[in-house]
Coordinates of C-alpha atoms in Angstrom, one line a residue:
Chain Z
G1 CA 0.3 0.0 -0.1
A2 CA 0.9 4.0 -0.2
V3 CA 3.2 5.1 2.3
V4 CA 2.6 8.1 4.6
S5 CA 5.4 9.2 6.8
Q6 CA 4.6 11.0 10.4
H7 CA 7.4 12.7 12.5
P8 CA 8.3 12.5 15.3
S9 CA 7.0 9.4 16.6
W10 CA 6.9 10.9 19.7
V11 CA 7.7 14.2 21.7
I12 CA 8.1 15.6 24.6
C13 CA 7.8 19.8 25.6
K14 CA 6.8 22.0 28.4
S15 CA 3.7 23.7 28.7
G16 CA 3.2 26.8 26.4
T17 CA 5.3 26.0 23.9
S18 CA 4.6 24.8 19.9
V19 CA 5.3 21.3 18.5
K20 CA 5.0 20.6 14.8
I21 CA 4.6 17.7 13.5
E22 CA 5.4 16.7 9.9
C23 CA 3.0 14.3 7.8
R24 CA 4.2 13.3 4.5
S25 CA 2.9 11.3 1.5
L26 CA 6.1 9.2 0.1
D27 CA 4.9 7.7 -2.4
F28 CA 2.1 9.8 -4.4
Q29 CA 0.4 13.0 -3.6
A30 CA -2.2 14.2 -2.1
T31 CA -4.0 17.7 -2.5
T32 CA -6.0 16.6 0.8
M33 CA -4.6 15.2 4.3
F34 CA -6.5 14.5 7.5
W35 CA -5.4 15.4 11.0
Y36 CA -7.1 13.0 13.6
R37 CA -6.8 13.0 17.3
Q38 CA -6.7 9.7 19.7
F39 CA -7.1 9.5 23.5
P40 CA -6.5 6.0 25.2
K41 CA -8.8 3.1 24.3
Q42 CA -11.0 5.9 21.9
S43 CA -11.8 6.2 18.1
L44 CA -10.2 8.7 16.2
M45 CA -11.7 12.1 16.0
L46 CA -11.2 14.2 12.8
M47 CA -10.0 17.5 13.7
A48 CA -9.5 19.2 9.9
T49 CA -8.6 18.8 6.4
S50 CA -5.6 20.1 5.0
N51 CA -6.0 21.2 1.5
E52 CA -2.8 22.3 -0.4
G53 CA -3.1 25.6 -1.9
S54 CA -5.7 26.5 0.9
K55 CA -6.7 27.1 4.2
A56 CA -7.5 24.2 6.6
T57 CA -11.4 23.3 7.2
Y58 CA -11.6 22.7 11.3
E59 CA -14.3 20.1 12.8
Q60 CA -16.8 21.9 15.0
G61 CA -15.2 22.1 18.2
V62 CA -11.1 22.1 17.4
E63 CA -9.5 25.8 17.4
K64 CA -7.9 26.8 14.4
D65 CA -5.5 29.2 16.2
K66 CA -4.5 26.1 18.5
F67 CA -3.9 23.6 15.8
L68 CA -2.7 25.5 12.9
I69 CA -2.5 23.4 9.7
N70 CA -0.1 24.1 6.6
H71 CA -0.5 22.1 3.6
A72 CA 3.0 23.7 1.6
S73 CA 3.0 20.9 -1.0
L74 CA 1.2 18.1 -2.8
T75 CA 3.5 15.7 -0.5
L76 CA 3.5 17.8 2.9
S77 CA 1.4 19.0 5.5
T78 CA 2.4 20.1 8.8
L79 CA 0.2 20.3 12.6
T80 CA 1.5 22.8 14.9
V81 CA -0.1 22.6 18.4
T82 CA 0.7 26.3 19.8
S83 CA 1.3 27.1 23.5
A84 CA 0.4 23.9 24.7
H85 CA -1.0 22.6 27.6
P86 CA -1.0 19.2 29.5
E87 CA -4.7 19.0 28.0
D88 CA -3.2 18.8 24.1
S89 CA -1.7 15.9 25.5
S90 CA -2.8 12.8 23.2
F91 CA -2.0 10.8 20.0
Y92 CA -2.1 12.6 16.7
I93 CA -2.7 10.4 13.4
C94 CA -2.5 11.9 9.9
S95 CA -3.9 10.2 7.2
A96 CA -3.8 10.8 3.1
P97 CA -6.2 8.9 0.4
T98 CA -4.9 7.9 -2.8
T99 CA -6.4 9.0 -6.1
G100 CA -7.5 6.8 -8.7
E101 CA -9.7 3.9 -9.4
S102 CA -8.7 2.6 -5.7
E103 CA -9.0 5.6 -3.7
K104 CA -8.1 4.3 0.2
L105 CA -6.8 6.2 2.6
F106 CA -3.8 5.9 4.6
F107 CA -2.6 6.5 8.3
G108 CA 0.7 8.2 9.4
S109 CA 2.0 5.7 11.8
G110 CA 1.0 8.7 15.1
T111 CA 2.6 11.2 17.2
Q112 CA 2.4 10.9 20.8
L113 CA 2.8 14.4 22.0
S114 CA 3.1 14.8 25.9
V115 CA 3.2 18.2 27.7
L116 CA 4.5 18.6 31.2
Chain L
Q1 CA -28.0 6.6 18.1
K2 CA -24.1 6.8 17.1
E3 CA -23.7 6.1 13.2
V4 CA -21.4 3.2 13.4
E5 CA -21.3 1.2 16.7
Q6 CA -18.6 -1.2 17.2
D7 CA -18.8 -3.9 20.1
P8 CA -15.1 -2.0 22.0
G9 CA -14.6 -6.0 23.6
P10 CA -12.2 -6.7 24.6
L11 CA -12.5 -10.1 22.6
S12 CA -9.7 -13.1 23.8
V13 CA -9.2 -15.9 21.4
P14 CA -6.8 -19.0 21.5
E15 CA -4.3 -19.2 18.9
G16 CA -5.9 -21.3 15.6
A17 CA -9.5 -19.4 16.6
I18 CA -12.0 -18.0 14.1
V19 CA -12.1 -14.6 14.9
S20 CA -15.6 -12.1 14.5
L21 CA -15.3 -8.6 14.2
N22 CA -18.5 -6.6 13.9
C23 CA -20.3 -3.1 12.8
T24 CA -23.8 -1.9 12.8
Y25 CA -24.4 1.8 10.6
S26 CA -27.2 3.9 11.1
N27 CA -26.3 6.0 7.5
S28 CA -27.7 4.6 4.4
A29 CA -25.6 6.6 2.3
F30 CA -22.2 5.2 3.6
Q31 CA -21.4 2.6 0.5
Y32 CA -17.3 2.4 1.4
F33 CA -16.2 -0.1 3.6
M34 CA -13.0 -0.3 5.3
W35 CA -11.0 -2.6 8.3
Y36 CA -8.0 -1.0 9.6
R37 CA -5.9 -2.8 12.3
Q38 CA -3.8 -0.8 15.2
Y39 CA -1.2 -1.9 17.2
S40 CA -0.7 -0.2 20.7
R41 CA 0.9 3.7 19.8
K42 CA 0.9 3.1 15.8
G43 CA -1.3 4.7 13.1
P44 CA -4.4 2.4 11.6
E45 CA -3.1 -0.4 8.7
L46 CA -5.7 -0.8 6.3
L47 CA -6.7 -4.4 5.8
M48 CA -10.0 -4.7 4.0
Y49 CA -12.1 -2.1 2.2
T50 CA -15.2 -3.1 0.2
Y51 CA -17.6 -1.5 -1.7
S52 CA -21.1 -2.8 -1.4
S53 CA -22.9 -5.9 -0.5
G54 CA -21.1 -8.9 -0.6
N55 CA -17.5 -10.6 0.5
K56 CA -14.2 -10.0 0.1
E57 CA -11.5 -12.0 1.0
D58 CA -7.5 -11.7 1.2
G59 CA -5.6 -14.8 3.0
R60 CA -6.8 -15.0 6.6
F61 CA -9.2 -12.3 6.0
T62 CA -12.8 -12.3 4.8
A63 CA -14.8 -8.6 5.1
Q64 CA -18.4 -9.0 4.6
V65 CA -20.9 -6.3 3.9
D66 CA -24.4 -6.9 4.3
K67 CA -25.9 -3.2 2.9
S68 CA -30.0 -4.2 3.5
S69 CA -29.2 -5.0 7.2
K70 CA -25.9 -2.4 7.5
Y71 CA -24.0 -4.4 9.0
I72 CA -20.6 -5.3 8.3
S73 CA -18.0 -7.9 9.4
L74 CA -14.0 -9.0 9.4
F75 CA -13.6 -12.6 10.0
I76 CA -9.8 -14.1 10.6
R77 CA -9.3 -17.5 10.2
D78 CA -6.4 -19.4 11.9
S79 CA -5.7 -16.5 14.4
Q80 CA -2.8 -15.9 15.7
P81 CA -0.7 -13.4 18.6
S82 CA 0.4 -11.6 15.9
D83 CA -3.0 -10.7 15.1
S84 CA -3.3 -9.0 18.5
A85 CA -4.6 -5.2 17.8
T86 CA -7.6 -3.4 18.0
Y87 CA -9.5 -3.2 14.8
L88 CA -11.4 -0.7 13.5
C89 CA -14.5 -0.5 10.9
A90 CA -14.7 2.9 8.8
M91 CA -17.0 4.0 6.4
N92 CA -18.1 6.7 4.0
S93 CA -20.5 7.6 1.1
G94 CA -17.8 7.6 -1.1
G95 CA -16.6 9.5 -3.6
S96 CA -14.2 12.7 -3.1
N97 CA -15.5 12.4 0.7
Y98 CA -13.3 10.8 2.3
K99 CA -13.9 11.6 5.9
L100 CA -14.4 8.3 7.5
T101 CA -16.5 7.6 10.2
F102 CA -15.2 5.1 12.5
G103 CA -16.2 2.3 15.4
K104 CA -14.8 2.6 18.2
G105 CA -12.8 -0.3 17.6
T106 CA -12.2 -3.9 19.3
L107 CA -9.3 -4.9 21.1
L108 CA -8.3 -8.4 19.9
T109 CA -6.1 -10.5 21.9
V110 CA -5.2 -13.7 20.5
N111 CA -3.3 -16.4 22.8
P112 CA -0.5 -18.2 22.4

């Protein structure tokens, strides 16, 4: 299947700092990427849809100023958690759809964020 | 009623058992159905992808969709300890709409 690379796999930061997470589609182009958040033993919660060349679309209840999304190219989307607080600690996962006859959604390996 | 219902388990079976995982849904617009496997602290891995009703087999895995009953299943034959993971069903109405609606996931443990 297609490969989506996510980096870093884990990060620990102090409260008040910002953290950037990268999501890359390695062998295909993605005009759209998705960012999810997952709490322990819970399913994935869609946070926002990242669109190459335009603003991201955020789901209801997600603070766009807190979670900055940039889709810089057809293979890269970034999520920046600004002024992180302990309640932002979570597992963040990106995904990207392939196109063509078989449109499927592939996920990155996830980023565990711990805010102290 | 939630759009997608999935029994969270946990489900514990002996090695070699046949495992049946299920989801029900309420949105009749859903046409694309997926099963993902997620190991702890990892991103979901696409296992099966099906469109509309019917069966699809891939090795030890069989995905079954019954749109009339709004019910999907994943069967795992000859289960292995390496199959121990959380299994998530997901679905959408297809096309350019990639917003997937996920089940909560079922935690499966296969005991050697």
